Every structure is written in structure tokens, then in C-alpha cells.
CSV table of C-alpha atoms in Angstrom, one decimal:
chain,number,residue,atom,x,y,z
A,1,LYS,CA,32.8,-1.1,-14.8
A,2,SER,CA,33.6,-3.0,-11.7
A,3,SER,CA,31.9,-2.8,-8.5
A,4,ALA,CA,32.8,-3.4,-5.1
A,5,TYR,CA,29.4,-4.7,-4.3
A,6,PRO,CA,27.9,-8.0,-5.5
A,7,THR,CA,26.0,-8.1,-8.9
A,8,THR,CA,24.0,-11.3,-7.9
A,9,VAL,CA,21.2,-11.4,-5.7
A,10,PRO,CA,20.0,-14.3,-3.4
A,11,GLY,CA,17.2,-16.3,-4.9
A,12,TRP,CA,14.8,-15.7,-2.1
A,13,LEU,CA,15.1,-11.9,-2.7
A,14,LEU,CA,14.8,-12.4,-6.6
A,15,LEU,CA,11.3,-13.8,-6.0
A,16,LEU,CA,10.2,-10.6,-4.6
A,17,SER,CA,11.6,-8.5,-7.3
A,18,ASP,CA,10.4,-7.5,-10.6
A,19,SER,CA,13.6,-5.8,-12.2
A,20,LYS,CA,14.6,-7.2,-15.6
A,21,GLN,CA,18.2,-7.8,-14.3
A,22,SER,CA,16.9,-10.0,-11.4
A,23,MET,CA,14.4,-11.7,-13.5
A,24,ALA,CA,17.0,-12.7,-15.9
A,25,GLN,CA,19.3,-13.8,-12.9
A,26,LEU,CA,16.4,-16.1,-11.7
A,27,ASP,CA,15.7,-17.5,-15.1
A,28,GLY,CA,19.5,-18.3,-15.4
A,29,GLY,CA,19.6,-16.2,-18.7
A,30,LYS,CA,17.3,-18.6,-20.5
A,31,SER,CA,13.9,-18.0,-22.1
A,32,PRO,CA,11.4,-20.2,-20.2
A,33,LYS,CA,8.6,-21.9,-22.1
A,34,ALA,CA,5.2,-20.2,-22.2
A,35,ALA,CA,3.7,-22.7,-19.7
A,36,ASP,CA,6.6,-22.3,-17.2
A,37,ARG,CA,6.3,-18.6,-17.6
A,38,ASN,CA,2.5,-18.9,-16.7
A,39,ASP,CA,3.3,-20.9,-13.7
A,40,GLU,CA,5.9,-18.7,-12.5
A,41,ASP,CA,3.6,-15.5,-13.1
A,42,THR,CA,0.8,-17.3,-10.9
A,43,ALA,CA,3.3,-18.1,-8.2
A,44,ARG,CA,4.6,-14.7,-8.2
A,45,ALA,CA,0.9,-13.3,-7.9
A,46,ALA,CA,0.1,-15.5,-4.9
A,47,LEU,CA,3.6,-14.6,-3.4
A,48,PHE,CA,2.9,-10.7,-3.8
A,49,LEU,CA,-0.7,-11.0,-2.5
A,50,GLY,CA,0.5,-13.0,0.5
A,51,PHE,CA,3.5,-10.7,1.2
A,52,ASN,CA,1.1,-7.6,1.2
A,53,PHE,CA,-1.3,-9.4,3.5
A,54,LEU,CA,1.0,-10.4,6.2
A,55,SER,CA,3.1,-7.2,6.2
A,56,THR,CA,-0.1,-5.1,6.6
A,57,VAL,CA,-1.4,-7.1,9.5
A,58,ALA,CA,2.0,-6.8,11.1
A,59,LEU,CA,2.3,-3.1,10.5
A,60,ILE,CA,-1.4,-2.5,11.8
A,61,ASN,CA,-0.2,-4.2,15.3
A,62,ILE,CA,3.0,-2.4,15.3
A,63,ASN,CA,1.2,0.9,14.7
A,64,LYS,CA,-1.4,0.2,17.4
A,65,TYR,CA,1.4,-0.4,20.0
A,66,VAL,CA,3.1,3.0,18.8
A,67,PHE,CA,-0.1,4.9,19.4
A,68,THR,CA,-1.5,3.2,22.5
A,69,LYS,CA,1.4,1.9,24.5
A,70,ALA,CA,4.3,4.2,23.3
A,71,HIS,CA,1.7,7.1,23.4
A,72,PHE,CA,3.1,8.6,20.1
A,73,GLY,CA,0.1,10.6,19.0
A,74,PHE,CA,1.5,12.1,15.8
A,75,PRO,CA,0.3,10.0,12.7
A,76,ALA,CA,1.6,12.3,10.2
A,77,ALA,CA,5.1,12.3,11.9
A,78,LEU,CA,5.1,8.4,11.8
A,79,SER,CA,4.1,8.5,8.2
A,80,ASN,CA,7.1,10.7,7.6
A,81,VAL,CA,9.3,8.2,9.4
A,82,HIS,CA,7.7,5.6,7.1
A,83,TYR,CA,8.8,7.2,3.9
A,84,VAL,CA,12.3,8.2,5.3
A,85,THR,CA,12.8,4.6,6.3
A,86,SER,CA,11.5,3.3,3.0
A,87,TRP,CA,13.6,5.4,1.0
A,88,GLY,CA,16.6,4.6,3.2
A,89,CYS,CA,16.0,0.9,2.9
A,90,LEU,CA,15.9,1.5,-1.0
A,91,ALA,CA,19.1,3.4,-1.2
A,92,LEU,CA,20.9,0.5,0.8
A,93,LEU,CA,19.6,-2.1,-1.5
A,94,LYS,CA,20.6,-0.3,-4.4
A,95,ARG,CA,24.1,0.1,-3.0
A,96,LEU,CA,24.4,-3.5,-1.8
A,97,ALA,CA,22.5,-5.2,-4.7
A,98,PRO,CA,22.2,-3.2,-7.6
A,99,ALA,CA,20.2,-5.7,-9.6
A,100,LEU,CA,17.4,-5.2,-7.2
A,101,VAL,CA,17.2,-1.5,-7.5
A,102,PRO,CA,18.3,-0.5,-11.0
A,103,THR,CA,18.7,3.0,-12.1
A,104,LEU,CA,15.5,4.3,-13.7
A,105,ASP,CA,16.6,5.6,-17.1
A,106,VAL,CA,13.7,6.7,-19.2
A,107,GLY,CA,15.7,9.2,-21.3
A,108,ARG,CA,14.2,12.4,-19.8
A,109,PRO,CA,14.1,14.0,-16.4
A,110,LEU,CA,11.3,12.5,-14.5
A,111,HIS,CA,10.4,15.8,-12.6
A,112,THR,CA,9.3,17.1,-16.1
A,113,ASP,CA,6.6,14.1,-16.4
A,114,ARG,CA,3.2,15.0,-15.4
A,115,ASP,CA,2.2,11.5,-14.7
A,116,PHE,CA,5.2,11.3,-12.4
A,117,LEU,CA,4.5,14.3,-10.6
A,118,ALA,CA,1.0,13.5,-10.2
A,119,MET,CA,1.9,10.1,-8.6
A,120,CYS,CA,4.2,12.1,-6.1
A,121,LEU,CA,1.5,14.3,-5.1
A,122,LEU,CA,-0.9,11.4,-4.6
A,123,ILE,CA,1.6,9.4,-2.5
A,124,GLY,CA,2.4,12.3,-0.5
A,125,SER,CA,-1.1,13.6,0.2
A,126,VAL,CA,-3.0,10.3,0.6
A,127,THR,CA,-1.4,9.1,3.8
A,128,PRO,CA,-2.0,12.3,5.7
A,129,LEU,CA,-5.6,12.6,4.5
A,130,ASN,CA,-6.1,8.9,5.6
A,131,ASN,CA,-4.8,9.7,9.1
A,132,MET,CA,-7.0,12.7,9.2
A,133,SER,CA,-9.9,10.8,8.3
A,134,LEU,CA,-9.2,8.3,11.2
A,135,GLN,CA,-9.1,11.3,13.5
A,136,LEU,CA,-12.3,12.9,12.6
A,137,ASN,CA,-14.4,9.9,12.0
A,138,PRO,CA,-15.7,6.7,14.1
A,139,ILE,CA,-13.6,3.6,12.9
A,140,ALA,CA,-16.8,2.0,11.7
A,141,TRP,CA,-17.6,4.9,9.4
A,142,TYR,CA,-14.2,5.1,8.1
A,143,GLN,CA,-13.9,1.3,7.3
A,144,THR,CA,-17.3,1.5,5.5
A,145,ALA,CA,-16.5,4.6,3.5
A,146,LYS,CA,-13.4,2.9,2.3
A,147,LEU,CA,-15.8,0.6,0.2
A,148,ALA,CA,-16.3,3.7,-1.9
A,149,VAL,CA,-12.8,3.3,-3.3
A,150,THR,CA,-13.8,0.2,-5.4
A,151,PRO,CA,-16.4,1.9,-7.6
A,152,VAL,CA,-14.3,5.0,-8.0
A,153,VAL,CA,-11.4,3.0,-9.2
A,154,VAL,CA,-13.6,1.2,-11.6
A,155,ALA,CA,-14.9,4.6,-12.8
A,156,ILE,CA,-11.2,6.1,-13.2
A,157,GLU,CA,-10.0,3.2,-15.1
A,158,TYR,CA,-12.8,3.5,-17.4
A,159,GLY,CA,-12.3,7.3,-17.9
A,160,LEU,CA,-8.6,7.3,-18.4
A,161,ASP,CA,-8.0,3.8,-20.1
A,162,GLY,CA,-11.4,2.7,-21.3
A,163,VAL,CA,-11.1,-0.5,-19.0
A,164,VAL,CA,-14.6,-2.0,-18.6
A,165,PRO,CA,-15.0,-4.8,-16.1
A,166,SER,CA,-17.0,-8.0,-17.3
A,167,ALA,CA,-20.6,-8.6,-16.2
A,168,ALA,CA,-19.6,-11.3,-13.7
A,169,ARG,CA,-16.6,-9.1,-12.2
A,170,ALA,CA,-19.1,-6.2,-11.8
A,171,ALA,CA,-21.6,-8.5,-10.0
A,172,CYS,CA,-18.9,-9.9,-7.7
A,173,LEU,CA,-17.6,-6.3,-6.9
A,174,ALA,CA,-21.3,-5.2,-6.1
A,175,LEU,CA,-21.6,-8.4,-3.9
A,176,VAL,CA,-18.3,-7.6,-1.8
A,177,CYS,CA,-19.6,-4.1,-1.2
A,178,LEU,CA,-23.0,-5.3,-0.1
A,179,PHE,CA,-21.8,-8.0,2.2
A,180,VAL,CA,-19.2,-5.8,3.9
A,181,VAL,CA,-21.9,-3.0,4.4
A,182,LYS,CA,-24.3,-5.4,5.9
A,183,MET,CA,-21.5,-7.0,8.3
A,184,ARG,CA,-20.5,-3.6,9.5
A,185,GLU,CA,-23.9,-2.0,9.6
A,186,PRO,CA,-24.7,-2.8,13.3
A,187,ALA,CA,-21.6,-1.4,14.5
A,188,ALA,CA,-21.9,1.6,16.8
A,189,GLY,CA,-20.6,4.9,15.3
A,190,GLY,CA,-21.4,3.9,11.8
A,191,ALA,CA,-22.0,7.5,10.5
A,192,PRO,CA,-19.9,10.7,10.3
A,193,GLN,CA,-20.0,12.9,13.6
A,194,SER,CA,-19.1,16.1,11.9
A,195,ALA,CA,-19.2,18.0,8.6
A,196,ALA,CA,-15.4,18.2,8.7
A,197,GLY,CA,-15.2,14.3,8.9
A,198,LEU,CA,-17.6,13.9,6.0
A,199,ILE,CA,-15.6,16.3,3.9
A,200,CYS,CA,-12.2,14.8,4.6
A,201,VAL,CA,-13.7,11.2,3.4
A,202,ALA,CA,-15.1,12.9,0.3
A,203,ILE,CA,-11.6,14.3,-0.5
A,204,TRP,CA,-9.8,11.2,0.4
A,205,VAL,CA,-11.8,8.4,-1.3
A,206,PRO,CA,-11.2,9.7,-4.9
A,207,LEU,CA,-7.2,10.6,-4.2
A,208,ALA,CA,-7.1,7.0,-2.7
A,209,ALA,CA,-8.6,5.4,-5.9
A,210,ALA,CA,-6.4,7.7,-8.3
A,211,TYR,CA,-3.4,6.6,-6.2
A,212,LYS,CA,-3.9,3.0,-7.0
A,213,VAL,CA,-4.7,3.5,-10.5
A,214,GLN,CA,-1.9,6.0,-11.3
A,215,PHE,CA,0.9,3.7,-10.2
A,216,GLY,CA,0.2,1.0,-12.5
A,217,ARG,CA,-0.4,3.7,-15.4
A,218,LEU,CA,3.0,5.3,-14.6
A,219,ARG,CA,4.8,2.0,-14.6
A,220,ARG,CA,3.4,0.9,-17.9
A,221,LYS,CA,4.3,4.3,-19.3
A,222,LEU,CA,7.9,4.0,-18.3
A,223,GLY,CA,8.1,0.5,-19.9
A,224,LYS,CA,7.0,-1.7,-16.9
A,225,CYS,CA,10.0,-0.6,-15.0
A,226,SER,CA,11.3,-2.1,-11.8
A,227,THR,CA,8.9,-1.5,-8.8
A,228,LEU,CA,11.8,-0.9,-6.3
A,229,ALA,CA,13.5,1.5,-8.9
A,230,LEU,CA,10.3,3.5,-9.4
A,231,MET,CA,9.7,3.7,-5.5
A,232,HIS,CA,13.2,5.0,-5.2
A,233,ALA,CA,12.5,7.8,-7.7
A,234,LEU,CA,9.2,8.7,-6.2
A,235,PHE,CA,9.6,8.7,-2.5
A,236,PRO,CA,11.7,12.0,-2.2
A,237,TYR,CA,9.2,14.0,-3.9
A,238,ALA,CA,6.4,12.5,-2.1
A,239,LEU,CA,8.1,13.0,1.2
A,240,LEU,CA,8.3,16.6,0.6
A,241,VAL,CA,4.6,16.8,-0.2
A,242,GLN,CA,3.7,14.8,2.9
A,243,THR,CA,6.0,17.2,5.2
A,244,ILE,CA,4.4,20.1,3.9
A,245,LEU,CA,0.9,18.6,4.7
A,246,SER,CA,1.7,17.3,8.0
A,247,PRO,CA,1.0,20.3,10.1
A,248,LEU,CA,-2.7,20.0,9.1
A,249,VAL,CA,-2.9,16.6,10.5
A,250,ASP,CA,-0.8,16.4,13.7
A,251,PRO,CA,-1.5,18.3,16.9
A,252,PRO,CA,1.2,20.3,18.5
A,253,GLY,CA,3.9,18.9,20.8
A,254,LEU,CA,6.0,16.7,18.5
A,255,PHE,CA,9.2,18.2,19.7
A,256,GLU,CA,8.1,18.0,23.4
A,257,TYR,CA,7.5,14.2,23.2
A,258,SER,CA,9.7,12.3,25.5
A,259,TRP,CA,11.7,9.3,23.8
A,260,THR,CA,12.3,6.1,25.4
A,261,ALA,CA,14.2,3.0,24.2
A,262,THR,CA,10.8,1.2,23.9
A,263,SER,CA,9.3,4.0,21.7
A,264,LEU,CA,12.3,4.4,19.5
A,265,PHE,CA,12.4,0.8,18.8
A,266,ALA,CA,8.6,0.7,18.0
A,267,VAL,CA,8.7,3.6,15.8
A,268,ALA,CA,11.7,2.1,14.0
A,269,ALA,CA,9.9,-1.2,13.6
A,270,SER,CA,7.0,0.7,12.2
A,271,GLY,CA,9.3,2.3,9.5
A,272,LEU,CA,10.6,-1.1,8.4
A,273,GLY,CA,7.1,-2.6,8.3
A,274,ALA,CA,5.8,0.3,6.4
A,275,PHE,CA,8.7,-0.3,3.6
A,276,LEU,CA,7.4,-3.9,3.3
A,277,VAL,CA,3.9,-2.7,3.0
A,278,ASN,CA,4.6,0.0,0.6
A,279,TYR,CA,6.7,-2.4,-1.6
A,280,SER,CA,4.3,-5.3,-1.5
A,281,GLY,CA,1.4,-2.9,-2.2
A,282,PHE,CA,3.1,-1.6,-5.2
A,283,LEU,CA,3.8,-4.9,-6.4
A,284,VAL,CA,0.1,-5.9,-6.4
A,285,VAL,CA,-0.9,-2.6,-7.9
A,286,GLY,CA,1.6,-2.7,-10.6
A,287,HIS,CA,1.3,-6.4,-11.5
A,288,LEU,CA,-2.3,-7.2,-10.7
A,289,GLY,CA,-4.1,-4.0,-10.9
A,290,ALA,CA,-5.9,-1.4,-8.6
A,291,ILE,CA,-9.0,-3.5,-8.1
A,292,SER,CA,-6.9,-6.4,-6.8
A,293,HIS,CA,-5.3,-4.1,-4.2
A,294,VAL,CA,-8.7,-2.8,-3.2
A,295,LEU,CA,-10.2,-6.3,-2.9
A,296,LEU,CA,-7.2,-7.6,-0.8
A,297,GLY,CA,-8.0,-4.8,1.7
A,298,GLN,CA,-11.3,-6.1,2.0
A,299,ALA,CA,-10.2,-9.7,2.3
A,300,LYS,CA,-8.1,-8.6,5.2
A,301,SER,CA,-11.4,-7.3,7.1
A,302,ALA,CA,-13.4,-10.4,6.4
A,303,MET,CA,-10.6,-12.9,7.0
A,304,THR,CA,-9.4,-11.2,10.3
A,305,LEU,CA,-13.2,-11.7,11.6
A,306,LEU,CA,-13.2,-15.2,10.6
A,307,VAL,CA,-10.0,-16.3,12.0
A,308,ALA,CA,-10.8,-14.4,15.1
A,309,ALA,CA,-14.1,-16.7,15.4
A,310,LEU,CA,-12.2,-19.8,14.6
A,311,LEU,CA,-9.1,-19.6,16.4
A,312,PHE,CA,-9.7,-17.2,19.4
A,313,GLY,CA,-13.4,-17.8,20.2
A,314,THR,CA,-14.4,-14.3,19.5
A,315,SER,CA,-18.1,-14.0,19.6
A,316,TYR,CA,-19.9,-12.7,16.4
A,317,THR,CA,-23.5,-12.7,15.2
A,318,ALA,CA,-24.6,-15.3,12.7
A,319,ARG,CA,-25.3,-12.2,10.5
A,320,GLU,CA,-21.5,-11.1,10.7
A,321,LEU,CA,-20.2,-14.6,9.9
A,322,VAL,CA,-22.3,-15.1,6.9
A,323,CYS,CA,-21.5,-11.7,5.4
A,324,ALA,CA,-17.7,-12.3,6.1
A,325,SER,CA,-18.1,-15.6,4.4
A,326,GLY,CA,-19.9,-14.1,1.5
A,327,ALA,CA,-17.4,-11.4,1.0
A,328,MET,CA,-14.6,-13.7,0.9
A,329,ALA,CA,-16.2,-16.0,-1.7
A,330,SER,CA,-17.1,-13.1,-3.8
A,331,ILE,CA,-13.5,-12.0,-3.7
A,332,VAL,CA,-12.3,-15.5,-4.8
């Protein structure tokens, strides 16, 4: 069946894709040797990690501008913009380059699959709860509470799939948590300020861990399908869930917000950045595992501290620098 759109994809886009069609195009239709395949897998893993690291740092700064400079104080509404933009980008890619976003055909309606519906509920609920946790808790307590995601991921993977970390890996995970706790311990506001904030964190942590584990399980269940294809199928349902939960997070006044050209551009840039973060994050979770994604988040925190000290002369205590270095070494 002929198509008015190109069936080939530029090489630089293929490197960031995991669909079978694009992989075949990248390999030139040949079956690479095992050594070459291992080298390619290693290169892709490094690319996925770097892609997620850079896109996340960019999105954090864009969102900071949206909230502080554009004064758009509606985090759940911004999250809805993220999901709409992400799904729109996927629809555009599917139309222009079908090899990047192949049709997800699993032989049955996805909305009847319990694992698929569970993933939709997790994607749609984790982001609003994350934003609510930020609203109700000091930033230091929020960042430290995120460490609880790591042991919960280990527990869920063991309970669902029988995955047991090696002794060396378990020791390194414990060291990462210890170093980051000690690094953030002196910060002001390092405890929850209300029972509501503590309850919100207690609900969010297991859901965030389940979100990271479930995506990899769902992708394996569907035959290691394309990440972009699975995102394209998930986002409409997840957006519905998130829209229902949004009034619980955002304050009133969204429809009275005074839009300007600058705020429109900032929100649009945030939406595009969110697409890159979602895609790169799903690539990391789907190919490298939930623990890798959690540790990458800790690496961002520690590396940010070290880079600021080395390049910008930011003042830190010896304790903070030693703990950040120890966390990075344990992650590696």
C-alpha cells in the first residue's frame, strides 16, 4: 500500500528509536554479529541515559521559568499541556515517519488488558500527586522522600517478577541512599510540615515505583514493542485520568490567567521538553530497568551539586561534596 509520506527515517532519529522497522533500517537489513550488536546496545544505553539527563535538566529550568517568571501557578494544568503536546508530537511523527511510531497490534483490544489499564492509571495519577507533594512539603523533604522509591522498586520487582538484586548491587543501592541522605541532612525544612504532606508522599512513593516497574513489564508482555508506539497508545487514557485528578491539585483561577506571548512560548516549550523527557525516560525504563531510571535521578542531583561547585564557584561544605562524590561513585 503506497503512502504519501516517507517510509525511511533519518539516521540520527533511528538512534533514538527502538521500533523493529527502524532498527532494521539502521542495520541495512542485515543481521549484525554478536560483538557488533553488543557494542551497539552499549552505545544506545549510553545515548538513552544522556538523552534523559539533558532533557530533564532542560525541562526543570523551563518549568522554573514558567512558575516564577510567567507566574503560571497551575502545575496540574501544565502537566495536561505536557501530555497533550506529547501525544500530538507522537501523532505527527506517526504521520510523517511511520517507521518511528508503528501501529501497536497485539491481537486484542488494549483497553481490555489489565496491565495496560494499570499503566494508564499510574501515568495519569503519578504526575498530579508529585505536584501536590511539592506543594505540601518543603523541597528538602520532598527530595529526600524520593529516595524511598528505590527500595520500593526493588520490593515490587521481587514481588511481581522474583527479581533479586545481587549482594554487590544491593550494597551500592544502600550506599547511594546513605550518601544522598547525609548530603541533604543539613538542609532547612528537611521534614514534612503537615500530616497532609506526609500522607501525600506516602501515597505517591509506591505509585511512582510501580509506574517505573510496570512500563517495563507491559513492554515485555507486548513483545518488546516500540516505546513510541506504546506511548501513543497510553497517553490518551492517561490524559483522561490526569484531567479528572487535576482539580484536586490546582488552585482556582486557571481560566482567569492573563496570557502573554512570553507565557505562551514558555508553556509551549515546556510541553515540547516534557515530550523529550517522557520519551527518554520510557526508553531508559524499558531497556535498562526501573532501578537504572531511579539511580539516574540521583545522579542528576549529585552531578548538579558537583558541577556547580567546579564551574560556578558555588559554596558547599566538605561534607556535601564528599557525599555527592560518594553517591556518584556508588551509582557507577
